[in-house]
Coordinates of C-alpha atoms in Angstrom, one line a residue:
X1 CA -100.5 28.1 -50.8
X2 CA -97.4 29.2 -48.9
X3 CA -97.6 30.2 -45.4
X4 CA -95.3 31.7 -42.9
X5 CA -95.2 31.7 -39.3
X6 CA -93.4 33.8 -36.7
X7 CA -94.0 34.9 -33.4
X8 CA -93.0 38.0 -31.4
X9 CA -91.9 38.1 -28.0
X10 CA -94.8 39.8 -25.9
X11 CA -98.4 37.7 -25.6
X12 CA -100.3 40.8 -26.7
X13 CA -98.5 43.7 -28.5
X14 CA -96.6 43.5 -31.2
X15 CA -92.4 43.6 -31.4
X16 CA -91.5 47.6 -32.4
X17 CA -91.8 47.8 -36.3
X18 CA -93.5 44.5 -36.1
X19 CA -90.7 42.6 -37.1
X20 CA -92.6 39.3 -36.8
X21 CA -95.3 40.2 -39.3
X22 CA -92.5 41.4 -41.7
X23 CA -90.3 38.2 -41.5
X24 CA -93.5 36.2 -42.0
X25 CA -94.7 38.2 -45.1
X26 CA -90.6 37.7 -46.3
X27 CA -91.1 34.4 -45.7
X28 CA -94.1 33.6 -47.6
X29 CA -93.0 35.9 -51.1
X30 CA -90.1 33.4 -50.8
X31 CA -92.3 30.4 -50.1
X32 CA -94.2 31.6 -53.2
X33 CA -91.0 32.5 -55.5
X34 CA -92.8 36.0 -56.3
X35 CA -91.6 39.6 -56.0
X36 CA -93.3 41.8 -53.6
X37 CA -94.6 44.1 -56.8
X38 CA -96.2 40.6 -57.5
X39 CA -98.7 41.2 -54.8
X40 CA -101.6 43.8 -55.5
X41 CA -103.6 43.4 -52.3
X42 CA -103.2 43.0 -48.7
X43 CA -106.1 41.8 -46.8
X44 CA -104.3 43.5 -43.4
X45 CA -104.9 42.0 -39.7
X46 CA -106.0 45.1 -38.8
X47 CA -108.1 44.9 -35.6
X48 CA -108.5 49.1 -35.3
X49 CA -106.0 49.0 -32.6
X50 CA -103.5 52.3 -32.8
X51 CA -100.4 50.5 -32.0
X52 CA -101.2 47.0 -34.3
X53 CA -102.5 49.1 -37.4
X54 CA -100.1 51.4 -37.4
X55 CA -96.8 49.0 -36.7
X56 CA -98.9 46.5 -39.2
X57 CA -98.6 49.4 -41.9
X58 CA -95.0 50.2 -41.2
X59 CA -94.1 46.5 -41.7
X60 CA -96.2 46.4 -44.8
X61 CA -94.2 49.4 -46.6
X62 CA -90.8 48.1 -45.3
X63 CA -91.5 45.0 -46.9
X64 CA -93.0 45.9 -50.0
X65 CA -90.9 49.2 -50.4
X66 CA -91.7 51.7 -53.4
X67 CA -94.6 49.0 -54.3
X68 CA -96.9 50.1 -51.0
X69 CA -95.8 53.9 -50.5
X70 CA -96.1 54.8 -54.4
X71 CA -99.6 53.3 -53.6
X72 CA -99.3 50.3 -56.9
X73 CA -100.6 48.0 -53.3
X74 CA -103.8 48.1 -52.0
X75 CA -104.1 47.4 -48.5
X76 CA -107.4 46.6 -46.6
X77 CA -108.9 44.8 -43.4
X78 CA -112.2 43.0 -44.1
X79 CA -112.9 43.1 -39.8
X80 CA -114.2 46.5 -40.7
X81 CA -117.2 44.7 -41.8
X82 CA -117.1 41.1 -40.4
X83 CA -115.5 41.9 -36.9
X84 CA -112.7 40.2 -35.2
X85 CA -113.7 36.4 -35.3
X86 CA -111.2 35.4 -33.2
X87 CA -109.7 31.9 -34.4
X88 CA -112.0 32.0 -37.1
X89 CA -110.3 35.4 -38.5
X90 CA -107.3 34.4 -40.7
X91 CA -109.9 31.5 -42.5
X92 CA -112.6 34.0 -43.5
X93 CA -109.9 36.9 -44.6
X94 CA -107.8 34.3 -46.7
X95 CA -111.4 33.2 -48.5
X96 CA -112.1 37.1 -49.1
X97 CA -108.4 37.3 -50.3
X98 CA -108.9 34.0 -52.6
X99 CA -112.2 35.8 -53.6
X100 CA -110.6 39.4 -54.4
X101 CA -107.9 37.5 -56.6
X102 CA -110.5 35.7 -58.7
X103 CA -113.2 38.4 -58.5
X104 CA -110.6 41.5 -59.2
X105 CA -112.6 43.5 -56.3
X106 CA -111.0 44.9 -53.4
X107 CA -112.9 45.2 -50.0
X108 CA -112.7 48.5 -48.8
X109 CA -111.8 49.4 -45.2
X110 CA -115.4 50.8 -44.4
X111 CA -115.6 53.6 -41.6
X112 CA -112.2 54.3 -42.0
X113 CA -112.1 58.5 -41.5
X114 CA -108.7 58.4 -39.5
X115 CA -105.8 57.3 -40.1
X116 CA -102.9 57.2 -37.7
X117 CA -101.0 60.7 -38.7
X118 CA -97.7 58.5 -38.0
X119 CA -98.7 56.6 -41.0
X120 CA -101.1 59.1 -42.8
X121 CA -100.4 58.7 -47.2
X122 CA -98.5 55.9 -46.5
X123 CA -100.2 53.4 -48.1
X124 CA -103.5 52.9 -50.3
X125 CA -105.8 52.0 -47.6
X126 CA -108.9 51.4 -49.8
X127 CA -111.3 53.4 -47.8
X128 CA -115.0 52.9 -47.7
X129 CA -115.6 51.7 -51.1
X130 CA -114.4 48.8 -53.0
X131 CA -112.0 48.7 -55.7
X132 CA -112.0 46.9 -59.0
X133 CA -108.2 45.5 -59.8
X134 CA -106.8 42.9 -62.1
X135 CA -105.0 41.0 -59.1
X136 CA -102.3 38.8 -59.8
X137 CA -101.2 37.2 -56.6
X138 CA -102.8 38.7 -52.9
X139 CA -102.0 38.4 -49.7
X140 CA -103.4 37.8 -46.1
X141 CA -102.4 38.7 -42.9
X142 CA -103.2 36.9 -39.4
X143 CA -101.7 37.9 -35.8
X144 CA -102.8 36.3 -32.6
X145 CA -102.5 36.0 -29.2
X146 CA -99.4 34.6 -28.0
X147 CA -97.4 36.5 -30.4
X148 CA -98.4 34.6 -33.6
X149 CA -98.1 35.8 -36.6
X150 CA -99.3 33.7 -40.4
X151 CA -99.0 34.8 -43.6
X152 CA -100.9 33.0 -46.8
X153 CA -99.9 34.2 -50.6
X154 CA -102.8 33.5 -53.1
X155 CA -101.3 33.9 -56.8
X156 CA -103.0 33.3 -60.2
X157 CA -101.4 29.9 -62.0

């Protein structure tokens, strides 16, 4: 299971286009020798904070170009329905990612009814419902306080 770390400078917000995040997610696509059109699901850190979300979403279409903004990536955060479990976060949204990949279901983002306009269409945010998807390889998203930033990269053997 490769994992990338990076931090970001400030102990709270996240470094403009949230260059940490992105280097991490590089990171871990190299770590895992697979192409970002590899990936067909984002389990995002997404805490329903305006800056994080939408820097989060920019760094996911930089990263995963054409593959995210022509929408072939579905993108989700499961806190929508669990909540923000602090240092218990990134362990229960890499087991729903693990579970997405073997299940082919896609949590939704529930009570998602608006998005940032700055990053409105951008991606496929799965809203409200879940999604049924024959899932290659996934990945999950973890930020933290401090600047942290992990990324994980499930993949079918």
């Amino acid at each position: 299971f490769p994992t990338r770390r990076s931090s970001d400078l400030h102990i709270t917000n996240p470094a403009p286009g949230h260059v940490g995040l992105a280097k991490a997610m590089r990171l871990a696509l190299a770590d895992a020798k697979l192409p970002g059109d590899a990936i067909g699901y984002v389990n995002a850190h997404a805490t329903a904070t305006a800056a994080g979300d939408t820097l989060e979403a920019q760094a996911i279409a930089g990263v995963f170009g054409s593959h995210a903004t022509d929408k072939q990536l579905l993108v989700s955060s499961t806190k929508s329905m669990h909540g923000h479990l602090l240092g218990g976060a990134a362990a229960i949204e890499a087991a729903i990612s693990v579970r997405a990949l073997c299940e082919g279901v896609v949590p939704p983002t529930i009570n998602l009814d608006r998005v940032d306009p700055e990053i409105d269409g951008l991606l496929d945010l799965v809203p409200h419902e879940a999604r049924r998807r024959e899932l290659r390889a996934v990945m999950s998203n973890s930020t933290g306080f401090g600047g942290q930033n992990a990324v994980l990269v499930f993949a079918r053997v």
